[in-house]
Amino acid sequence: MKRLAGRNAAGTVASGMRLGLGTGSTVAHFLEHLGERLACGEVSDVVGVPTSVRTEEAARRLRIPLATLEELGSLDLAVDGADEVDPALDLVKGLGGALLREKMVAQAAARMLVIVDDSKLVGRLGERAPVPVEVVAFGHASHIAWLRDLGAEPRLRAGGDGVPYRTDNGNLILDCRFDGGIGDPAELESRLAHRAGVVESGLFLDLAGEAVVAGTEGVRRLGGNAA
């Protein structure tokens, strides 16, 4: 299903586009198909801004031309995955650890296209996936009680060896679960944005305009010009 979604999204790319290249397993399929379209000359003059080191490495391997956000300034389209998608196309992202760069790239794009399988569709954000909150290392444990007061159950992300996970920006991530989901995502996002030491959250609100959703019955589109 991820391959189907990735192929469908790659078909959206037109020659001359400046792209935001997201991070994750579904985006990996998008990159593969985009690389194939470039290699055979189906599209040309496409440049992408990667949102993580691993996306950059994959794009270089597939010979997808890259640039920085500073060099391009604005983007035509950002293509990324999501961990949850609600009926308004608001998202939870960041289980891959690239939420800060992903949000910066999404904000720079005229359009954001999300590619997911239908298991990521939820009625309310936070129902299934934790909300990643990227924090600076200094005093990171001081956020625990504060996040609990907001209704979260936070946990410091760590690898299998117990070593705290570090983002490409050198920060830590607190994964926050909400029993029953998040009642008011906009209010939560505002509270997080005003907390010193919090760099960014995995709440992507009012950013995605369209979603490519793959399921057992094929691929459908939500939002945008979808029927």
PDB file of N, CA and C in Angstrom, residues 130-219:
ATOM      1  N   PRO A 130       1.666   8.624  19.448  1.00  0.00           N
ATOM      2  CA  PRO A 130       2.086   9.694  20.358  1.00  0.00           C
ATOM      3  C   PRO A 130       2.450  10.943  19.575  1.00  0.00           C
ATOM      4  N   VAL A 131       2.350  12.083  20.211  1.00  0.00           N
ATOM      5  CA  VAL A 131       2.775  13.338  19.603  1.00  0.00           C
ATOM      6  C   VAL A 131       4.228  13.590  19.989  1.00  0.00           C
ATOM      7  N   PRO A 132       5.145  13.569  19.031  1.00  0.00           N
ATOM      8  CA  PRO A 132       6.541  13.859  19.361  1.00  0.00           C
ATOM      9  C   PRO A 132       6.727  15.345  19.682  1.00  0.00           C
ATOM     10  N   VAL A 133       7.465  15.610  20.729  1.00  0.00           N
ATOM     11  CA  VAL A 133       7.807  16.985  21.103  1.00  0.00           C
ATOM     12  C   VAL A 133       9.325  17.072  21.157  1.00  0.00           C
ATOM     13  N   GLU A 134       9.899  17.835  20.242  1.00  0.00           N
ATOM     14  CA  GLU A 134      11.358  17.980  20.189  1.00  0.00           C
ATOM     15  C   GLU A 134      11.792  19.053  21.187  1.00  0.00           C
ATOM     16  N   VAL A 135      12.749  18.700  22.036  1.00  0.00           N
ATOM     17  CA  VAL A 135      13.203  19.610  23.090  1.00  0.00           C
ATOM     18  C   VAL A 135      14.722  19.675  23.101  1.00  0.00           C
ATOM     19  N   VAL A 136      15.262  20.785  23.580  1.00  0.00           N
ATOM     20  CA  VAL A 136      16.705  20.870  23.765  1.00  0.00           C
ATOM     21  C   VAL A 136      17.092  19.978  24.934  1.00  0.00           C
ATOM     22  N   ALA A 137      18.335  19.527  24.929  1.00  0.00           N
ATOM     23  CA  ALA A 137      18.772  18.583  25.961  1.00  0.00           C
ATOM     24  C   ALA A 137      18.800  19.214  27.351  1.00  0.00           C
ATOM     25  N   PHE A 138      19.156  20.495  27.411  1.00  0.00           N
ATOM     26  CA  PHE A 138      19.252  21.166  28.706  1.00  0.00           C
ATOM     27  C   PHE A 138      17.896  21.157  29.410  1.00  0.00           C
ATOM     28  N   GLY A 139      17.865  20.594  30.598  1.00  0.00           N
ATOM     29  CA  GLY A 139      16.661  20.619  31.421  1.00  0.00           C
ATOM     30  C   GLY A 139      15.472  19.891  30.833  1.00  0.00           C
ATOM     31  N   HIS A 140      15.719  18.922  29.948  1.00  0.00           N
ATOM     32  CA  HIS A 140      14.600  18.305  29.246  1.00  0.00           C
ATOM     33  C   HIS A 140      13.611  17.607  30.192  1.00  0.00           C
ATOM     34  N   ALA A 141      14.125  17.069  31.300  1.00  0.00           N
ATOM     35  CA  ALA A 141      13.226  16.366  32.233  1.00  0.00           C
ATOM     36  C   ALA A 141      12.280  17.325  32.943  1.00  0.00           C
ATOM     37  N   SER A 142      12.592  18.622  32.911  1.00  0.00           N
ATOM     38  CA  SER A 142      11.717  19.597  33.575  1.00  0.00           C
ATOM     39  C   SER A 142      10.373  19.736  32.866  1.00  0.00           C
ATOM     40  N   HIS A 143      10.273  19.225  31.638  1.00  0.00           N
ATOM     41  CA  HIS A 143       9.014  19.318  30.893  1.00  0.00           C
ATOM     42  C   HIS A 143       8.028  18.209  31.267  1.00  0.00           C
ATOM     43  N   ILE A 144       8.508  17.169  31.936  1.00  0.00           N
ATOM     44  CA  ILE A 144       7.675  15.990  32.156  1.00  0.00           C
ATOM     45  C   ILE A 144       6.396  16.332  32.927  1.00  0.00           C
ATOM     46  N   ALA A 145       6.548  16.962  34.082  1.00  0.00           N
ATOM     47  CA  ALA A 145       5.377  17.288  34.901  1.00  0.00           C
ATOM     48  C   ALA A 145       4.457  18.265  34.181  1.00  0.00           C
ATOM     49  N   TRP A 146       5.037  19.219  33.473  1.00  0.00           N
ATOM     50  CA  TRP A 146       4.243  20.207  32.735  1.00  0.00           C
ATOM     51  C   TRP A 146       3.412  19.536  31.649  1.00  0.00           C
ATOM     52  N   LEU A 147       4.009  18.594  30.922  1.00  0.00           N
ATOM     53  CA  LEU A 147       3.291  17.875  29.882  1.00  0.00           C
ATOM     54  C   LEU A 147       2.182  17.009  30.477  1.00  0.00           C
ATOM     55  N   ARG A 148       2.428  16.437  31.635  1.00  0.00           N
ATOM     56  CA  ARG A 148       1.381  15.645  32.289  1.00  0.00           C
ATOM     57  C   ARG A 148       0.197  16.517  32.669  1.00  0.00           C
ATOM     58  N   ASP A 149       0.475  17.748  33.059  1.00  0.00           N
ATOM     59  CA  ASP A 149      -0.610  18.670  33.379  1.00  0.00           C
ATOM     60  C   ASP A 149      -1.464  18.995  32.148  1.00  0.00           C
ATOM     61  N   LEU A 150      -0.876  18.833  30.966  1.00  0.00           N
ATOM     62  CA  LEU A 150      -1.606  19.068  29.719  1.00  0.00           C
ATOM     63  C   LEU A 150      -2.371  17.821  29.273  1.00  0.00           C
ATOM     64  N   GLY A 151      -2.279  16.749  30.046  1.00  0.00           N
ATOM     65  CA  GLY A 151      -2.998  15.526  29.718  1.00  0.00           C
ATOM     66  C   GLY A 151      -2.190  14.482  29.007  1.00  0.00           C
ATOM     67  N   ALA A 152      -0.874  14.715  28.894  1.00  0.00           N
ATOM     68  CA  ALA A 152      -0.008  13.786  28.173  1.00  0.00           C
ATOM     69  C   ALA A 152       0.662  12.806  29.119  1.00  0.00           C
ATOM     70  N   GLU A 153       1.089  11.688  28.557  1.00  0.00           N
ATOM     71  CA  GLU A 153       1.978  10.777  29.260  1.00  0.00           C
ATOM     72  C   GLU A 153       3.271  10.728  28.449  1.00  0.00           C
ATOM     73  N   PRO A 154       4.254  11.580  28.820  1.00  0.00           N
ATOM     74  CA  PRO A 154       5.464  11.702  28.007  1.00  0.00           C
ATOM     75  C   PRO A 154       6.502  10.630  28.331  1.00  0.00           C
ATOM     76  N   ARG A 155       7.257  10.272  27.312  1.00  0.00           N
ATOM     77  CA  ARG A 155       8.360   9.324  27.479  1.00  0.00           C
ATOM     78  C   ARG A 155       9.519   9.763  26.602  1.00  0.00           C
ATOM     79  N   LEU A 156      10.711   9.802  27.179  1.00  0.00           N
ATOM     80  CA  LEU A 156      11.895  10.166  26.416  1.00  0.00           C
ATOM     81  C   LEU A 156      12.191   9.083  25.388  1.00  0.00           C
ATOM     82  N   ARG A 157      12.314   9.455  24.134  1.00  0.00           N
ATOM     83  CA  ARG A 157      12.599   8.476  23.088  1.00  0.00           C
ATOM     84  C   ARG A 157      14.043   7.981  23.215  1.00  0.00           C
ATOM     85  N   ALA A 158      14.197   6.679  23.128  1.00  0.00           N
ATOM     86  CA  ALA A 158      15.521   6.068  23.238  1.00  0.00           C
ATOM     87  C   ALA A 158      15.616   4.898  22.278  1.00  0.00           C
ATOM     88  N   GLY A 159      16.837   4.525  21.928  1.00  0.00           N
ATOM     89  CA  GLY A 159      17.059   3.378  21.068  1.00  0.00           C
ATOM     90  C   GLY A 159      16.974   2.092  21.854  1.00  0.00           C
ATOM     91  N   GLY A 160      17.172   0.975  21.164  1.00  0.00           N
ATOM     92  CA  GLY A 160      17.122  -0.322  21.818  1.00  0.00           C
ATOM     93  C   GLY A 160      18.189  -0.502  22.880  1.00  0.00           C
ATOM     94  N   ASP A 161      19.253   0.280  22.774  1.00  0.00           N
ATOM     95  CA  ASP A 161      20.334   0.215  23.761  1.00  0.00           C
ATOM     96  C   ASP A 161      20.096   1.129  24.950  1.00  0.00           C
ATOM     97  N   GLY A 162      18.956   1.828  24.937  1.00  0.00           N
ATOM     98  CA  GLY A 162      18.629   2.721  26.040  1.00  0.00           C
ATOM     99  C   GLY A 162      19.211   4.111  25.923  1.00  0.00           C
ATOM    100  N   VAL A 163      20.009   4.342  24.895  1.00  0.00           N
ATOM    101  CA  VAL A 163      20.621   5.660  24.702  1.00  0.00           C
ATOM    102  C   VAL A 163      19.577   6.604  24.116  1.00  0.00           C
ATOM    103  N   PRO A 164      19.398   7.797  24.690  1.00  0.00           N
ATOM    104  CA  PRO A 164      18.399   8.737  24.167  1.00  0.00           C
ATOM    105  C   PRO A 164      18.603   9.026  22.682  1.00  0.00           C
ATOM    106  N   TYR A 165      17.513   9.037  21.958  1.00  0.00           N
ATOM    107  CA  TYR A 165      17.539   9.336  20.524  1.00  0.00           C
ATOM    108  C   TYR A 165      17.860  10.818  20.317  1.00  0.00           C
ATOM    109  N   ARG A 166      18.691  11.094  19.325  1.00  0.00           N
ATOM    110  CA  ARG A 166      19.014  12.476  18.965  1.00  0.00           C
ATOM    111  C   ARG A 166      18.528  12.750  17.545  1.00  0.00           C
ATOM    112  N   THR A 167      17.866  13.878  17.363  1.00  0.00           N
ATOM    113  CA  THR A 167      17.433  14.271  16.026  1.00  0.00           C
ATOM    114  C   THR A 167      18.637  14.735  15.211  1.00  0.00           C
ATOM    115  N   ASP A 168      18.399  14.974  13.916  1.00  0.00           N
ATOM    116  CA  ASP A 168      19.465  15.511  13.066  1.00  0.00           C
ATOM    117  C   ASP A 168      19.914  16.880  13.556  1.00  0.00           C
ATOM    118  N   ASN A 169      19.097  17.521  14.384  1.00  0.00           N
ATOM    119  CA  ASN A 169      19.435  18.834  14.939  1.00  0.00           C
ATOM    120  C   ASN A 169      20.124  18.727  16.290  1.00  0.00           C
ATOM    121  N   GLY A 170      20.332  17.493  16.771  1.00  0.00           N
ATOM    122  CA  GLY A 170      21.011  17.282  18.047  1.00  0.00           C
ATOM    123  C   GLY A 170      20.115  17.377  19.259  1.00  0.00           C
ATOM    124  N   ASN A 171      18.803  17.419  19.045  1.00  0.00           N
ATOM    125  CA  ASN A 171      17.862  17.552  20.150  1.00  0.00           C
ATOM    126  C   ASN A 171      17.290  16.199  20.579  1.00  0.00           C
ATOM    127  N   LEU A 172      16.518  16.213  21.661  1.00  0.00           N
ATOM    128  CA  LEU A 172      15.843  15.029  22.178  1.00  0.00           C
ATOM    129  C   LEU A 172      14.369  15.082  21.808  1.00  0.00           C
ATOM    130  N   ILE A 173      13.683  13.940  21.939  1.00  0.00           N
ATOM    131  CA  ILE A 173      12.254  13.879  21.663  1.00  0.00           C
ATOM    132  C   ILE A 173      11.523  13.246  22.840  1.00  0.00           C
ATOM    133  N   LEU A 174      10.469  13.918  23.280  1.00  0.00           N
ATOM    134  CA  LEU A 174       9.539  13.361  24.258  1.00  0.00           C
ATOM    135  C   LEU A 174       8.290  12.930  23.499  1.00  0.00           C
ATOM    136  N   ASP A 175       8.022  11.637  23.486  1.00  0.00           N
ATOM    137  CA  ASP A 175       6.825  11.121  22.827  1.00  0.00           C
ATOM    138  C   ASP A 175       5.665  11.166  23.811  1.00  0.00           C
ATOM    139  N   CYS A 176       4.612  11.894  23.451  1.00  0.00           N
ATOM    140  CA  CYS A 176       3.509  12.173  24.375  1.00  0.00           C
ATOM    141  C   CYS A 176       2.230  11.480  23.936  1.00  0.00           C
ATOM    142  N   ARG A 177       1.775  10.540  24.747  1.00  0.00           N
ATOM    143  CA  ARG A 177       0.513   9.855  24.471  1.00  0.00           C
ATOM    144  C   ARG A 177      -0.626  10.561  25.212  1.00  0.00           C
ATOM    145  N   PHE A 178      -1.789  10.587  24.549  1.00  0.00           N
ATOM    146  CA  PHE A 178      -2.978  11.213  25.117  1.00  0.00           C
ATOM    147  C   PHE A 178      -4.098  10.179  25.142  1.00  0.00           C
ATOM    148  N   ASP A 179      -4.496   9.811  26.322  1.00  0.00           N
ATOM    149  CA  ASP A 179      -5.554   8.818  26.476  1.00  0.00           C
ATOM    150  C   ASP A 179      -6.851   9.338  25.865  1.00  0.00           C
ATOM    151  N   GLY A 180      -7.339   8.663  24.816  1.00  0.00           N
ATOM    152  CA  GLY A 180      -8.567   9.095  24.158  1.00  0.00           C
ATOM    153  C   GLY A 180      -8.372  10.147  23.094  1.00  0.00           C
ATOM    154  N   GLY A 181      -7.142  10.570  22.874  1.00  0.00           N
ATOM    155  CA  GLY A 181      -6.864  11.576  21.852  1.00  0.00           C
ATOM    156  C   GLY A 181      -6.820  12.989  22.418  1.00  0.00           C
ATOM    157  N   ILE A 182      -6.570  13.946  21.546  1.00  0.00           N
ATOM    158  CA  ILE A 182      -6.385  15.355  21.935  1.00  0.00           C
ATOM    159  C   ILE A 182      -7.686  16.116  21.705  1.00  0.00           C
ATOM    160  N   GLY A 183      -8.191  16.725  22.752  1.00  0.00           N
ATOM    161  CA  GLY A 183      -9.453  17.454  22.644  1.00  0.00           C
ATOM    162  C   GLY A 183      -9.362  18.703  21.802  1.00  0.00           C
ATOM    163  N   ASP A 184      -8.277  19.477  21.964  1.00  0.00           N
ATOM    164  CA  ASP A 184      -8.120  20.745  21.250  1.00  0.00           C
ATOM    165  C   ASP A 184      -6.679  20.844  20.750  1.00  0.00           C
ATOM    166  N   PRO A 185      -6.378  20.287  19.570  1.00  0.00           N
ATOM    167  CA  PRO A 185      -5.007  20.310  19.063  1.00  0.00           C
ATOM    168  C   PRO A 185      -4.428  21.713  18.909  1.00  0.00           C
ATOM    169  N   ALA A 186      -5.243  22.683  18.497  1.00  0.00           N
ATOM    170  CA  ALA A 186      -4.742  24.046  18.307  1.00  0.00           C
ATOM    171  C   ALA A 186      -4.300  24.653  19.632  1.00  0.00           C
ATOM    172  N   GLU A 187      -5.066  24.429  20.687  1.00  0.00           N
ATOM    173  CA  GLU A 187      -4.696  24.938  22.010  1.00  0.00           C
ATOM    174  C   GLU A 187      -3.418  24.270  22.497  1.00  0.00           C
ATOM    175  N   LEU A 188      -3.311  22.956  22.294  1.00  0.00           N
ATOM    176  CA  LEU A 188      -2.109  22.245  22.699  1.00  0.00           C
ATOM    177  C   LEU A 188      -0.892  22.752  21.944  1.00  0.00           C
ATOM    178  N   GLU A 189      -1.041  22.951  20.650  1.00  0.00           N
ATOM    179  CA  GLU A 189       0.071  23.454  19.838  1.00  0.00           C
ATOM    180  C   GLU A 189       0.510  24.838  20.320  1.00  0.00           C
ATOM    181  N   SER A 190      -0.450  25.677  20.678  1.00  0.00           N
ATOM    182  CA  SER A 190      -0.127  27.010  21.181  1.00  0.00           C
ATOM    183  C   SER A 190       0.638  26.934  22.499  1.00  0.00           C
ATOM    184  N   ARG A 191       0.202  26.056  23.389  1.00  0.00           N
ATOM    185  CA  ARG A 191       0.889  25.909  24.673  1.00  0.00           C
ATOM    186  C   ARG A 191       2.315  25.422  24.477  1.00  0.00           C
ATOM    187  N   LEU A 192       2.499  24.468  23.598  1.00  0.00           N
ATOM    188  CA  LEU A 192       3.832  23.933  23.330  1.00  0.00           C
ATOM    189  C   LEU A 192       4.740  25.003  22.714  1.00  0.00           C
ATOM    190  N   ALA A 193       4.177  25.797  21.807  1.00  0.00           N
ATOM    191  CA  ALA A 193       4.966  26.816  21.113  1.00  0.00           C
ATOM    192  C   ALA A 193       5.479  27.896  22.060  1.00  0.00           C
ATOM    193  N   HIS A 194       4.794  28.093  23.179  1.00  0.00           N
ATOM    194  CA  HIS A 194       5.184  29.137  24.127  1.00  0.00           C
ATOM    195  C   HIS A 194       6.034  28.604  25.277  1.00  0.00           C
ATOM    196  N   ARG A 195       6.400  27.343  25.228  1.00  0.00           N
ATOM    197  CA  ARG A 195       7.190  26.740  26.299  1.00  0.00           C
ATOM    198  C   ARG A 195       8.680  26.818  25.962  1.00  0.00           C
ATOM    199  N   ALA A 196       9.451  27.527  26.790  1.00  0.00           N
ATOM    200  CA  ALA A 196      10.901  27.614  26.593  1.00  0.00           C
ATOM    201  C   ALA A 196      11.511  26.224  26.681  1.00  0.00           C
ATOM    202  N   GLY A 197      12.367  25.919  25.729  1.00  0.00           N
ATOM    203  CA  GLY A 197      13.011  24.609  25.699  1.00  0.00           C
ATOM    204  C   GLY A 197      12.361  23.639  24.739  1.00  0.00           C
ATOM    205  N   VAL A 198      11.096  23.905  24.372  1.00  0.00           N
ATOM    206  CA  VAL A 198      10.423  23.108  23.346  1.00  0.00           C
ATOM    207  C   VAL A 198      10.774  23.710  21.989  1.00  0.00           C
ATOM    208  N   VAL A 199      11.349  22.900  21.143  1.00  0.00           N
ATOM    209  CA  VAL A 199      11.769  23.379  19.822  1.00  0.00           C
ATOM    210  C   VAL A 199      10.616  23.308  18.825  1.00  0.00           C
ATOM    211  N   GLU A 200       9.916  22.170  18.791  1.00  0.00           N
ATOM    212  CA  GLU A 200       8.806  21.991  17.864  1.00  0.00           C
ATOM    213  C   GLU A 200       7.987  20.790  18.288  1.00  0.00           C
ATOM    214  N   SER A 201       6.758  20.716  17.786  1.00  0.00           N
ATOM    215  CA  SER A 201       5.905  19.562  18.075  1.00  0.00           C
ATOM    216  C   SER A 201       5.516  18.873  16.778  1.00  0.00           C
ATOM    217  N   GLY A 202       5.028  17.657  16.911  1.00  0.00           N
ATOM    218  CA  GLY A 202       4.595  16.885  15.757  1.00  0.00           C
ATOM    219  C   GLY A 202       3.169  17.149  15.336  1.00  0.00           C
ATOM    220  N   LEU A 203       2.549  18.202  15.863  1.00  0.00           N
ATOM    221  CA  LEU A 203       1.215  18.605  15.409  1.00  0.00           C
ATOM    222  C   LEU A 203       1.375  19.477  14.163  1.00  0.00           C
ATOM    223  N   PHE A 204       0.873  18.992  13.040  1.00  0.00           N
ATOM    224  CA  PHE A 204       0.926  19.732  11.786  1.00  0.00           C
ATOM    225  C   PHE A 204      -0.505  20.141  11.454  1.00  0.00           C
ATOM    226  N   LEU A 205      -0.848  21.364  11.833  1.00  0.00           N
ATOM    227  CA  LEU A 205      -2.223  21.843  11.703  1.00  0.00           C
ATOM    228  C   LEU A 205      -2.328  22.854  10.567  1.00  0.00           C
ATOM    229  N   ASP A 206      -3.361  22.713   9.751  1.00  0.00           N
ATOM    230  CA  ASP A 206      -3.619  23.643   8.637  1.00  0.00           C
ATOM    231  C   ASP A 206      -2.450  23.729   7.658  1.00  0.00           C
ATOM    232  N   LEU A 207      -1.771  22.623   7.442  1.00  0.00           N
ATOM    233  CA  LEU A 207      -0.645  22.595   6.505  1.00  0.00           C
ATOM    234  C   LEU A 207      -0.928  21.722   5.293  1.00  0.00           C
ATOM    235  N   ALA A 208      -1.516  20.553   5.501  1.00  0.00           N
ATOM    236  CA  ALA A 208      -1.773  19.632   4.394  1.00  0.00           C
ATOM    237  C   ALA A 208      -3.041  20.029   3.648  1.00  0.00           C
ATOM    238  N   GLY A 209      -2.954  20.074   2.321  1.00  0.00           N
ATOM    239  CA  GLY A 209      -4.126  20.395   1.519  1.00  0.00           C
ATOM    240  C   GLY A 209      -4.733  19.195   0.842  1.00  0.00           C
ATOM    241  N   GLU A 210      -3.955  18.099   0.780  1.00  0.00           N
ATOM    242  CA  GLU A 210      -4.436  16.919   0.082  1.00  0.00           C
ATOM    243  C   GLU A 210      -3.712  15.697   0.627  1.00  0.00           C
ATOM    244  N   ALA A 211      -4.388  14.553   0.586  1.00  0.00           N
ATOM    245  CA  ALA A 211      -3.779  13.307   1.046  1.00  0.00           C
ATOM    246  C   ALA A 211      -4.014  12.211   0.021  1.00  0.00           C
ATOM    247  N   VAL A 212      -2.961  11.451  -0.256  1.00  0.00           N
ATOM    248  CA  VAL A 212      -3.064  10.235  -1.051  1.00  0.00           C
ATOM    249  C   VAL A 212      -3.123   9.077  -0.066  1.00  0.00           C
ATOM    250  N   VAL A 213      -4.224   8.333  -0.098  1.00  0.00           N
ATOM    251  CA  VAL A 213      -4.457   7.262   0.871  1.00  0.00           C
ATOM    252  C   VAL A 213      -4.562   5.934   0.131  1.00  0.00           C
ATOM    253  N   ALA A 214      -3.694   5.003   0.469  1.00  0.00           N
ATOM    254  CA  ALA A 214      -3.717   3.685  -0.152  1.00  0.00           C
ATOM    255  C   ALA A 214      -4.351   2.678   0.796  1.00  0.00           C
ATOM    256  N   GLY A 215      -5.210   1.826   0.232  1.00  0.00           N
ATOM    257  CA  GLY A 215      -5.854   0.779   1.018  1.00  0.00           C
ATOM    258  C   GLY A 215      -5.992  -0.482   0.193  1.00  0.00           C
ATOM    259  N   THR A 216      -6.659  -1.453   0.744  1.00  0.00           N
ATOM    260  CA  THR A 216      -6.798  -2.730   0.056  1.00  0.00           C
ATOM    261  C   THR A 216      -7.600  -2.607  -1.234  1.00  0.00           C
ATOM    262  N   GLU A 217      -8.409  -1.553  -1.348  1.00  0.00           N
ATOM    263  CA  GLU A 217      -9.215  -1.356  -2.555  1.00  0.00           C
ATOM    264  C   GLU A 217      -8.590  -0.366  -3.527  1.00  0.00           C
ATOM    265  N   GLY A 218      -7.348   0.032  -3.266  1.00  0.00           N
ATOM    266  CA  GLY A 218      -6.659   0.935  -4.181  1.00  0.00           C
ATOM    267  C   GLY A 218      -6.302   2.253  -3.529  1.00  0.00           C
ATOM    268  N   VAL A 219      -6.112   3.268  -4.356  1.00  0.00           N
ATOM    269  CA  VAL A 219      -5.663   4.579  -3.899  1.00  0.00           C
ATOM    270  C   VAL A 219      -6.774   5.603  -4.088  1.00  0.00           C
TER     271      VAL A 219
END
